[in-house]
PDB file of C-alpha atoms in Angstrom:
ATOM      1  CA  MET I   1      21.769 -37.616 -33.080  1.00 47.00           C
ATOM      2  CA  PHE I   2      20.543 -41.129 -34.011  1.00 43.00           C
ATOM      3  CA  THR I   3      22.809 -42.921 -36.410  1.00 47.00           C
ATOM      4  CA  HIS I   4      22.566 -46.650 -37.113  1.00 48.00           C
ATOM      5  CA  TRP I   5      23.800 -49.164 -39.613  1.00 46.00           C
ATOM      6  CA  VAL I   6      21.387 -51.620 -41.095  1.00 45.00           C
ATOM      7  CA  LEU I   7      22.059 -54.682 -43.161  1.00 41.00           C
ATOM      8  CA  LEU I   8      19.128 -56.353 -44.843  1.00 38.00           C
ATOM      9  CA  ASP I   9      18.945 -59.784 -46.340  1.00 34.00           C
ATOM     10  CA  LEU I  10      17.251 -60.434 -49.612  1.00 30.00           C
ATOM     11  CA  GLY I  11      13.579 -60.595 -49.151  1.00 31.00           C
ATOM     12  CA  HIS I  12      13.444 -62.589 -45.990  1.00 27.00           C
ATOM     13  CA  VAL I  13      12.111 -60.728 -43.057  1.00 27.00           C
ATOM     14  CA  GLU I  14      13.183 -63.466 -40.616  1.00 26.00           C
ATOM     15  CA  ASN I  15      16.721 -62.940 -41.606  1.00 27.00           C
ATOM     16  CA  LEU I  16      16.959 -59.266 -41.134  1.00 26.00           C
ATOM     17  CA  TYR I  17      19.996 -58.235 -39.032  1.00 27.00           C
ATOM     18  CA  TRP I  18      19.691 -54.974 -37.145  1.00 29.00           C
ATOM     19  CA  ARG I  19      22.491 -53.333 -35.351  1.00 31.00           C
ATOM     20  CA  LYS I  20      21.175 -51.202 -32.351  1.00 35.00           C
ATOM     21  CA  SER I  21      17.737 -52.713 -33.181  1.00 34.00           C
ATOM     22  CA  PRO I  22      15.434 -50.938 -30.703  1.00 37.00           C
ATOM     23  CA  VAL I  23      15.213 -47.804 -32.833  1.00 39.00           C
ATOM     24  CA  VAL I  24      15.840 -49.248 -36.345  1.00 42.00           C
ATOM     25  CA  SER I  25      13.408 -52.198 -35.945  1.00 42.00           C
ATOM     26  CA  LYS I  26      10.510 -49.629 -36.069  1.00 45.00           C
ATOM     27  CA  ILE I  27      11.716 -48.721 -39.600  1.00 46.00           C
ATOM     28  CA  ALA I  28      11.592 -52.437 -40.461  1.00 45.00           C
ATOM     29  CA  ALA I  29       7.827 -52.487 -40.382  1.00 46.00           C
ATOM     30  CA  ILE I  30       7.735 -49.675 -42.987  1.00 47.00           C
ATOM     31  CA  PHE I  31      10.757 -50.212 -45.267  1.00 48.00           C
ATOM     32  CA  PRO I  32      10.752 -53.174 -47.423  1.00 49.00           C
ATOM     33  CA  PRO I  33      13.795 -55.583 -47.177  1.00 47.00           C
ATOM     34  CA  VAL I  34      16.291 -55.544 -49.915  1.00 45.00           C
ATOM     35  CA  VAL I  35      19.983 -56.134 -50.208  1.00 46.00           C
ATOM     36  CA  ARG I  36      21.790 -52.990 -48.874  1.00 49.00           C
ATOM     37  CA  ALA I  37      24.384 -51.586 -46.442  1.00 65.00           C
ATOM     38  CA  MET I  38      22.852 -48.455 -45.239  1.00 80.00           C
ATOM     39  CA  ARG I  39      23.518 -45.950 -42.536  1.00 91.00           C
ATOM     40  CA  ILE I  40      20.179 -44.785 -41.069  1.00 94.00           C
ATOM     41  CA  HIS I  41      20.257 -41.171 -40.188  1.00 96.00           C
ATOM     42  CA  ALA I  42      18.169 -38.351 -38.949  1.00 97.00           C
ATOM     43  CA  PHE I  43      16.412 -37.735 -42.165  1.00 97.00           C
ATOM     44  CA  HIS I  44      15.320 -41.308 -42.234  1.00 96.00           C
ATOM     45  CA  HIS I  45      13.909 -40.996 -38.705  1.00 95.00           C
ATOM     46  CA  LEU I  46      11.912 -37.909 -39.684  1.00 96.00           C
ATOM     47  CA  TYR I  47      10.546 -39.833 -42.789  1.00 93.00           C
ATOM     48  CA  GLN I  48       9.503 -42.667 -40.635  1.00 91.00           C
ATOM     49  CA  TYR I  49       7.935 -40.267 -38.066  1.00 92.00           C
ATOM     50  CA  ARG I  50       5.889 -38.690 -40.780  1.00 92.00           C
ATOM     51  CA  LEU I  51       5.078 -41.853 -42.418  1.00 88.00           C
ATOM     52  CA  GLU I  52       3.646 -43.357 -39.281  1.00 89.00           C
ATOM     53  CA  ARG I  53       1.345 -40.268 -38.788  1.00 87.00           C
ATOM     54  CA  SER I  54       0.114 -39.992 -42.467  1.00 81.00           C
ATOM     55  CA  THR I  55      -3.498 -40.415 -43.107  1.00 77.00           C
ATOM     56  CA  LYS I  56      -3.131 -40.478 -46.888  1.00 73.00           C
ATOM     57  CA  PRO I  57      -0.381 -41.216 -49.400  1.00 69.00           C
ATOM     58  CA  PHE I  58       1.927 -38.496 -50.599  1.00 65.00           C
ATOM     59  CA  LEU I  59       1.179 -38.178 -54.362  1.00 66.00           C
ATOM     60  CA  ALA I  60       3.947 -36.738 -56.536  1.00 63.00           C
ATOM     61  CA  ARG I  61       5.082 -36.985 -60.137  1.00 63.00           C
ATOM     62  CA  GLY I  62       6.539 -40.358 -60.602  1.00 61.00           C
ATOM     63  CA  GLY I  63       4.235 -41.740 -57.837  1.00 64.00           C
ATOM     64  CA  LYS I  64       3.877 -45.098 -59.679  1.00 74.00           C
ATOM     65  CA  ILE I  65       7.643 -45.802 -59.598  1.00 81.00           C
ATOM     66  CA  LYS I  66       8.603 -48.413 -57.070  1.00 87.00           C
ATOM     67  CA  ARG I  67      11.218 -46.619 -54.889  1.00 88.00           C
ATOM     68  CA  CYS I  68      13.670 -47.659 -52.487  1.00 90.00           C
ATOM     69  CA  LEU I  69      12.465 -45.935 -49.131  1.00 84.00           C
ATOM     70  CA  TYR I  70      16.090 -45.088 -48.121  1.00 92.00           C
ATOM     71  CA  CYS I  71      17.550 -43.413 -51.167  1.00 93.00           C
ATOM     72  CA  LEU I  72      14.194 -42.771 -52.838  1.00 91.00           C
ATOM     73  CA  VAL I  73      15.179 -43.782 -56.331  1.00 91.00           C
ATOM     74  CA  GLU I  74      13.747 -46.710 -58.274  1.00 90.00           C
ATOM     75  CA  LEU I  75      14.469 -49.998 -56.689  1.00 90.00           C
ATOM     76  CA  THR I  76      16.237 -51.382 -59.660  1.00 89.00           C
ATOM     77  CA  HIS I  77      18.709 -48.385 -59.418  1.00 90.00           C
ATOM     78  CA  CYS I  78      19.107 -48.266 -55.583  1.00 92.00           C
ATOM     79  CA  LEU I  79      22.036 -46.173 -54.441  1.00 94.00           C
ATOM     80  CA  CYS I  80      22.248 -47.398 -50.883  1.00 94.00           C
ATOM     81  CA  ALA I  81      25.210 -49.482 -51.287  1.00 92.00           C
ATOM     82  CA  HIS I  82      27.220 -46.319 -52.547  1.00 93.00           C
ATOM     83  CA  GLN I  83      26.298 -44.213 -49.566  1.00 95.00           C
ATOM     84  CA  PRO I  84      29.282 -41.886 -48.388  1.00 95.00           C
ATOM     85  CA  ASP I  85      31.149 -43.104 -45.308  1.00 94.00           C
ATOM     86  CA  ILE I  86      33.538 -40.236 -44.293  1.00 95.00           C
ATOM     87  CA  GLU I  87      34.286 -38.047 -41.279  1.00 96.00           C
ATOM     88  CA  SER I  88      33.487 -34.370 -41.397  1.00 97.00           C
ATOM     89  CA  GLN I  89      34.909 -31.373 -39.525  1.00 95.00           C
ATOM     90  CA  VAL I  90      31.454 -29.682 -39.086  1.00 97.00           C
ATOM     91  CA  ALA I  91      27.877 -30.494 -37.861  1.00 98.00           C
ATOM     92  CA  VAL I  92      24.688 -29.636 -39.852  1.00 98.00           C
ATOM     93  CA  LEU I  93      21.244 -28.817 -38.738  1.00 99.00           C
ATOM     94  CA  LEU I  94      18.578 -29.180 -41.440  1.00 98.00           C
ATOM     95  CA  ILE I  95      15.252 -27.378 -40.744  1.00 98.00           C
ATOM     96  CA  VAL I  96      12.882 -29.071 -43.256  1.00 98.00           C
ATOM     97  CA  SER I  97       9.569 -27.773 -44.573  1.00 97.00           C
ATOM     98  CA  GLU I  98       6.535 -30.038 -44.132  1.00 93.00           C
ATOM     99  CA  ASN I  99       6.171 -30.523 -47.849  1.00 90.00           C
ATOM    100  CA  GLU I 100       9.716 -31.410 -48.373  1.00 94.00           C
ATOM    101  CA  VAL I 101       9.957 -34.725 -46.359  1.00 93.00           C
ATOM    102  CA  PHE I 102       8.400 -36.959 -48.749  1.00 90.00           C
ATOM    103  CA  LYS I 103       9.679 -35.567 -52.067  1.00 91.00           C
ATOM    104  CA  PRO I 104      11.930 -38.087 -53.726  1.00 92.00           C
ATOM    105  CA  SER I 105      13.861 -35.172 -55.329  1.00 91.00           C
ATOM    106  CA  ASN I 106      14.908 -33.830 -51.973  1.00 94.00           C
ATOM    107  CA  THR I 107      18.634 -33.293 -51.586  1.00 96.00           C
ATOM    108  CA  GLY I 108      18.826 -32.559 -48.025  1.00 97.00           C
ATOM    109  CA  ARG I 109      18.966 -36.195 -47.332  1.00 97.00           C
ATOM    110  CA  LEU I 110      22.191 -36.289 -49.427  1.00 98.00           C
ATOM    111  CA  ILE I 111      23.790 -33.993 -46.711  1.00 98.00           C
ATOM    112  CA  ALA I 112      22.768 -36.411 -43.995  1.00 98.00           C
ATOM    113  CA  ASP I 113      24.285 -39.198 -46.095  1.00 98.00           C
ATOM    114  CA  THR I 114      27.551 -37.337 -46.130  1.00 98.00           C
ATOM    115  CA  VAL I 115      27.900 -35.444 -42.895  1.00 98.00           C
ATOM    116  CA  LYS I 116      27.242 -38.049 -40.139  1.00 97.00           C
ATOM    117  CA  GLU I 117      26.588 -35.420 -37.525  1.00 98.00           C
ATOM    118  CA  THR I 118      23.460 -34.073 -39.216  1.00 98.00           C
ATOM    119  CA  TYR I 119      20.389 -33.193 -37.193  1.00 98.00           C
ATOM    120  CA  VAL I 120      17.074 -32.950 -38.956  1.00 98.00           C
ATOM    121  CA  TYR I 121      13.839 -31.294 -37.722  1.00 98.00           C
ATOM    122  CA  GLN I 122      10.715 -30.369 -39.336  1.00 97.00           C
ATOM    123  CA  TRP I 123       9.764 -26.712 -39.130  1.00 98.00           C
ATOM    124  CA  SER I 124       6.796 -25.443 -37.030  1.00 97.00           C
ATOM    125  CA  ARG I 125       5.997 -21.835 -36.813  1.00 96.00           C
ATOM    126  CA  THR I 126       4.152 -22.196 -33.462  1.00 96.00           C
ATOM    127  CA  GLU I 127       5.911 -25.208 -31.868  1.00 97.00           C
ATOM    128  CA  PRO I 128       9.579 -25.404 -32.714  1.00 97.00           C
ATOM    129  CA  ASN I 129      11.234 -28.491 -31.653  1.00 97.00           C
ATOM    130  CA  PRO I 130      12.773 -28.175 -28.054  1.00 98.00           C
ATOM    131  CA  GLU I 131      15.570 -30.388 -28.960  1.00 98.00           C
ATOM    132  CA  MET I 132      16.431 -28.259 -31.887  1.00 98.00           C
ATOM    133  CA  LEU I 133      16.412 -25.047 -29.754  1.00 98.00           C
ATOM    134  CA  ALA I 134      18.573 -26.867 -27.107  1.00 98.00           C
ATOM    135  CA  LEU I 135      20.981 -27.763 -29.973  1.00 98.00           C
ATOM    136  CA  LEU I 136      21.158 -24.147 -31.120  1.00 98.00           C
ATOM    137  CA  SER I 137      22.062 -22.915 -27.626  1.00 98.00           C
ATOM    138  CA  ASN I 138      24.572 -25.803 -26.924  1.00 98.00           C
ATOM    139  CA  PRO I 139      27.769 -24.074 -26.006  1.00 97.00           C
ATOM    140  CA  ALA I 140      29.760 -26.943 -27.767  1.00 98.00           C
ATOM    141  CA  TYR I 141      28.703 -25.561 -31.167  1.00 98.00           C
ATOM    142  CA  TYR I 142      29.000 -22.443 -33.161  1.00 97.00           C
ATOM    143  CA  PRO I 143      25.697 -22.096 -35.158  1.00 98.00           C
ATOM    144  CA  VAL I 144      25.699 -20.287 -38.480  1.00 97.00           C
ATOM    145  CA  LEU I 145      22.653 -19.705 -40.583  1.00 97.00           C
ATOM    146  CA  ILE I 146      23.174 -20.258 -44.281  1.00 96.00           C
ATOM    147  CA  PHE I 147      21.002 -17.898 -46.245  1.00 93.00           C
ATOM    148  CA  PRO I 148      21.287 -15.333 -48.958  1.00 89.00           C
ATOM    149  CA  ALA I 149      22.384 -11.866 -47.465  1.00 85.00           C
ATOM    150  CA  GLU I 150      20.223  -9.949 -49.747  1.00 83.00           C
ATOM    151  CA  THR I 151      17.189 -10.969 -47.570  1.00 78.00           C
ATOM    152  CA  GLU I 152      18.708  -9.650 -44.414  1.00 78.00           C
ATOM    153  CA  GLU I 153      18.489  -5.928 -43.575  1.00 77.00           C
ATOM    154  CA  ASP I 154      21.066  -6.101 -40.758  1.00 81.00           C
ATOM    155  CA  LYS I 155      24.330  -6.692 -42.749  1.00 79.00           C
ATOM    156  CA  THR I 156      26.323  -6.816 -39.391  1.00 84.00           C
ATOM    157  CA  ARG I 157      25.036 -10.432 -39.200  1.00 89.00           C
ATOM    158  CA  VAL I 158      26.862 -11.515 -42.154  1.00 89.00           C
ATOM    159  CA  LEU I 159      30.159 -13.327 -41.687  1.00 89.00           C
ATOM    160  CA  SER I 160      32.798 -12.107 -44.248  1.00 84.00           C
ATOM    161  CA  PRO I 161      35.343 -13.456 -44.339  1.00 86.00           C
ATOM    162  CA  ILE I 162      34.604 -16.808 -42.714  1.00 89.00           C
ATOM    163  CA  PRO I 163      36.585 -17.174 -39.382  1.00 87.00           C
ATOM    164  CA  THR I 164      39.241 -19.824 -39.228  1.00 85.00           C
ATOM    165  CA  GLU I 165      38.734 -20.427 -35.486  1.00 86.00           C
ATOM    166  CA  PHE I 166      35.510 -20.609 -33.471  1.00 90.00           C
ATOM    167  CA  ALA I 167      36.708 -20.426 -29.944  1.00 88.00           C
ATOM    168  CA  GLY I 168      37.064 -24.134 -29.647  1.00 92.00           C
ATOM    169  CA  LYS I 169      33.532 -24.691 -30.692  1.00 96.00           C
ATOM    170  CA  LYS I 170      32.427 -26.946 -33.657  1.00 97.00           C
ATOM    171  CA  PRO I 171      30.651 -25.055 -36.508  1.00 97.00           C
ATOM    172  CA  LEU I 172      27.026 -25.955 -36.801  1.00 98.00           C
ATOM    173  CA  LEU I 173      25.766 -25.096 -40.328  1.00 98.00           C
ATOM    174  CA  VAL I 174      22.070 -24.428 -40.202  1.00 99.00           C
ATOM    175  CA  LEU I 175      20.292 -24.905 -43.671  1.00 98.00           C
ATOM    176  CA  ILE I 176      16.644 -24.463 -44.485  1.00 98.00           C
ATOM    177  CA  ASP I 177      15.430 -27.374 -46.664  1.00 97.00           C
ATOM    178  CA  GLY I 178      12.530 -26.463 -48.849  1.00 94.00           C
ATOM    179  CA  SER I 179      11.348 -24.564 -51.848  1.00 92.00           C
ATOM    180  CA  TRP I 180      12.607 -20.952 -52.093  1.00 90.00           C
ATOM    181  CA  ARG I 181       9.109 -19.615 -51.034  1.00 93.00           C
ATOM    182  CA  GLU I 182       8.984 -22.005 -48.095  1.00 96.00           C
ATOM    183  CA  ALA I 183      12.658 -21.073 -47.081  1.00 94.00           C
ATOM    184  CA  LYS I 184      11.822 -17.427 -47.129  1.00 93.00           C
ATOM    185  CA  ARG I 185       8.826 -17.863 -44.890  1.00 96.00           C
ATOM    186  CA  ILE I 186      10.858 -20.152 -42.419  1.00 97.00           C
ATOM    187  CA  PHE I 187      13.497 -17.453 -42.369  1.00 95.00           C
ATOM    188  CA  ARG I 188      11.022 -14.631 -41.557  1.00 94.00           C
ATOM    189  CA  LYS I 189       8.849 -16.563 -39.111  1.00 96.00           C
ATOM    190  CA  SER I 190      11.499 -18.215 -36.974  1.00 97.00           C
ATOM    191  CA  PRO I 191      12.669 -15.791 -34.181  1.00 96.00           C
ATOM    192  CA  TYR I 192      15.329 -18.224 -32.887  1.00 97.00           C
ATOM    193  CA  LEU I 193      17.166 -17.778 -36.242  1.00 96.00           C
ATOM    194  CA  ALA I 194      17.267 -13.993 -35.979  1.00 93.00           C
ATOM    195  CA  SER I 195      20.315 -13.823 -33.689  1.00 92.00           C
ATOM    196  CA  LEU I 196      22.437 -16.287 -35.648  1.00 95.00           C
ATOM    197  CA  PRO I 197      25.370 -15.068 -37.692  1.00 94.00           C
ATOM    198  CA  LEU I 198      24.743 -15.454 -41.386  1.00 94.00           C
ATOM    199  CA  VAL I 199      26.851 -16.894 -44.159  1.00 93.00           C
ATOM    200  CA  SER I 200      25.792 -16.094 -47.703  1.00 89.00           C
ATOM    201  CA  VAL I 201      26.543 -18.104 -50.706  1.00 84.00           C
ATOM    202  CA  GLU I 202      27.090 -16.381 -53.988  1.00 73.00           C
ATOM    203  CA  PRO I 203      27.576 -19.050 -56.586  1.00 63.00           C
ATOM    204  CA  GLU I 204      29.666 -18.354 -59.666  1.00 62.00           C
ATOM    205  CA  ARG I 205      27.808 -20.934 -61.681  1.00 50.00           C
ATOM    206  CA  LEU I 206      24.144 -21.800 -62.344  1.00 46.00           C
ATOM    207  CA  SER I 207      22.543 -24.494 -60.437  1.00 54.00           C
ATOM    208  CA  GLN I 208      23.069 -27.925 -61.879  1.00 56.00           C
ATOM    209  CA  TYR I 209      19.792 -29.043 -60.129  1.00 48.00           C
ATOM    210  CA  ILE I 210      17.397 -29.683 -62.963  1.00 52.00           C
ATOM    211  CA  MET I 211      15.071 -32.074 -61.325  1.00 52.00           C
ATOM    212  CA  ARG I 212      12.867 -29.159 -60.306  1.00 53.00           C
ATOM    213  CA  LYS I 213      11.987 -25.777 -61.702  1.00 51.00           C
ATOM    214  CA  SER I 214      12.939 -22.727 -59.544  1.00 50.00           C
ATOM    215  CA  GLU I 215      11.661 -19.186 -59.606  1.00 49.00           C
ATOM    216  CA  ASN I 216      15.251 -18.094 -59.971  1.00 47.00           C
ATOM    217  CA  GLU I 217      17.898 -20.021 -62.031  1.00 48.00           C
ATOM    218  CA  GLN I 218      20.516 -18.837 -59.502  1.00 52.00           C
ATOM    219  CA  HIS I 219      18.758 -20.723 -56.755  1.00 70.00           C
ATOM    220  CA  LEU I 220      20.763 -23.802 -55.741  1.00 85.00           C
ATOM    221  CA  ALA I 221      19.497 -27.126 -54.417  1.00 90.00           C
ATOM    222  CA  THR I 222      20.144 -27.570 -50.595  1.00 94.00           C
ATOM    223  CA  ALA I 223      22.929 -30.130 -51.243  1.00 96.00           C
ATOM    224  CA  GLU I 224      24.700 -27.619 -53.611  1.00 93.00           C
ATOM    225  CA  VAL I 225      24.589 -24.928 -51.154  1.00 93.00           C
ATOM    226  CA  ALA I 226      25.952 -27.275 -48.454  1.00 96.00           C
ATOM    227  CA  SER I 227      28.757 -28.395 -50.634  1.00 95.00           C
ATOM    228  CA  LEU I 228      29.870 -24.800 -51.266  1.00 93.00           C
ATOM    229  CA  VAL I 229      29.624 -23.830 -47.590  1.00 95.00           C
ATOM    230  CA  LEU I 230      31.588 -26.963 -46.472  1.00 96.00           C
ATOM    231  CA  ASP I 231      34.334 -25.800 -48.786  1.00 93.00           C
ATOM    232  CA  MET I 232      34.094 -22.256 -47.427  1.00 92.00           C
ATOM    233  CA  PHE I 233      34.506 -23.669 -43.960  1.00 95.00           C
ATOM    234  CA  GLY I 234      37.637 -25.639 -45.001  1.00 94.00           C
ATOM    235  CA  ASP I 235      36.093 -29.139 -45.029  1.00 96.00           C
ATOM    236  CA  ARG I 236      37.081 -29.724 -48.644  1.00 96.00           C
ATOM    237  CA  HIS I 237      36.871 -33.514 -48.412  1.00 96.00           C
ATOM    238  CA  SER I 238      33.214 -33.362 -47.334  1.00 97.00           C
ATOM    239  CA  ALA I 239      32.546 -30.691 -49.880  1.00 96.00           C
ATOM    240  CA  SER I 240      33.893 -32.763 -52.752  1.00 95.00           C
ATOM    241  CA  THR I 241      32.181 -35.921 -51.538  1.00 97.00           C
ATOM    242  CA  LEU I 242      28.874 -34.208 -51.258  1.00 97.00           C
ATOM    243  CA  SER I 243      29.219 -32.723 -54.682  1.00 94.00           C
ATOM    244  CA  LEU I 244      29.924 -35.988 -56.337  1.00 95.00           C
ATOM    245  CA  TRP I 245      27.225 -37.743 -54.389  1.00 96.00           C
ATOM    246  CA  PHE I 246      24.730 -35.098 -55.509  1.00 95.00           C
ATOM    247  CA  GLU I 247      25.666 -35.588 -59.180  1.00 93.00           C
ATOM    248  CA  ALA I 248      25.357 -39.396 -58.810  1.00 94.00           C
ATOM    249  CA  PHE I 249      21.978 -39.032 -57.274  1.00 94.00           C
ATOM    250  CA  LYS I 250      20.775 -36.482 -59.828  1.00 91.00           C
ATOM    251  CA  GLU I 251      21.814 -38.717 -62.669  1.00 91.00           C
ATOM    252  CA  THR I 252      20.208 -41.801 -61.296  1.00 91.00           C
ATOM    253  CA  TYR I 253      17.029 -39.843 -60.373  1.00 89.00           C
ATOM    254  CA  LEU I 254      16.688 -38.467 -63.869  1.00 86.00           C
ATOM    255  CA  THR I 255      17.488 -41.809 -65.341  1.00 84.00           C
ATOM    256  CA  CYS I 256      14.613 -43.426 -63.644  1.00 80.00           C
ATOM    257  CA  LYS I 257      12.446 -40.523 -64.442  1.00 74.00           C
ATOM    258  CA  SER I 258      13.019 -40.835 -68.185  1.00 66.00           C
ATOM    259  CA  ARG I 259      10.823 -43.105 -70.268  1.00 59.00           C
ATOM    260  CA  ASN I 260      13.797 -43.719 -72.484  1.00 55.00           C
ATOM    261  CA  LYS I 261      16.182 -44.641 -69.657  1.00 55.00           C
ATOM    262  CA  PRO I 262      19.149 -42.813 -71.147  1.00 52.00           C
ATOM    263  CA  SER I 263      22.679 -42.775 -69.649  1.00 52.00           C
ATOM    264  CA  ILE I 264      22.568 -46.445 -68.642  1.00 63.00           C
ATOM    265  CA  THR I 265      26.431 -46.277 -68.148  1.00 73.00           C
ATOM    266  CA  LYS I 266      25.895 -43.541 -65.513  1.00 82.00           C
ATOM    267  CA  PRO I 267      29.088 -41.598 -65.857  1.00 86.00           C
ATOM    268  CA  ALA I 268      28.357 -39.548 -62.653  1.00 86.00           C
ATOM    269  CA  LEU I 269      27.839 -42.708 -60.569  1.00 87.00           C
ATOM    270  CA  GLN I 270      31.055 -44.293 -62.041  1.00 87.00           C
ATOM    271  CA  ARG I 271      32.971 -41.124 -61.068  1.00 88.00           C
ATOM    272  CA  TRP I 272      31.466 -41.430 -57.487  1.00 83.00           C
ATOM    273  CA  ILE I 273      32.373 -45.080 -57.315  1.00 85.00           C
ATOM    274  CA  ALA I 274      35.969 -44.211 -58.375  1.00 85.00           C
ATOM    275  CA  HIS I 275      36.103 -41.439 -55.769  1.00 84.00           C
ATOM    276  CA  GLN I 276      35.113 -43.938 -53.097  1.00 83.00           C
ATOM    277  CA  GLN I 277      37.706 -46.513 -54.200  1.00 79.00           C
ATOM    278  CA  ASN I 278      40.546 -43.898 -54.277  1.00 78.00           C
ATOM    279  CA  ALA I 279      39.484 -42.728 -50.861  1.00 75.00           C
ATOM    280  CA  ASN I 280      39.670 -46.317 -49.511  1.00 71.00           C
ATOM    281  CA  CYS I 281      43.149 -46.806 -50.909  1.00 63.00           C
ATOM    282  CA  LEU I 282      44.490 -43.745 -48.989  1.00 55.00           C
TER     283      LEU I 282
END
């Protein structure tokens, strides 16, 4: 796993300070310098990898907005200084669809913001990443696929209830990050996922993720699913942190998207900042 902290000075490339610079310095050539304290994680590295190999710009709604290339919200509303800094009891593996990497509305990045041991790989039907396959077979981890049980014919795969012990292994939550159509395809076309035990999330509330339209209003954003699963696995601090971070991101993203710029006070962001301050006082 590649995790680095980076501190950038205001607009002066010669004053950049990189901790563990051999890896992060590659990002400097792509990401513009602004004031921030930001932990660079696996999703940033995948973003960089794709960006270096792109032959044309990714065009999406709001493409004219000048975004921070770390948190992907409008530069004037950058959230990087508020990134979570906690320790988690589990690890996460994100399998990301090709279309999802550049989407500013992506919420898988929020999981990597919260759970420091998050591994991120882009999905390939014919050439799965060998590092990802090695991680799934690593005896130090207990990999569990998070996916709706209704899609699986073999109900014996479904873990219910969730075990409290994993034979000394660390739970590795495997989440598919993409649209529902993409997620179903990845689920069906990935033989290495077929043998993993399955955990299904049956949310009691409708998704609060209103940044995109879904085929089914019960479908949750990836970060929402992860928050629920973290709670199911007993990591309640990570679950509540991710939930609040998701709300702050959603609020800021929608504020930047609106022409009228509503909710300037950003109550969700204020709740998140208060949560961080309370945690620091403990």
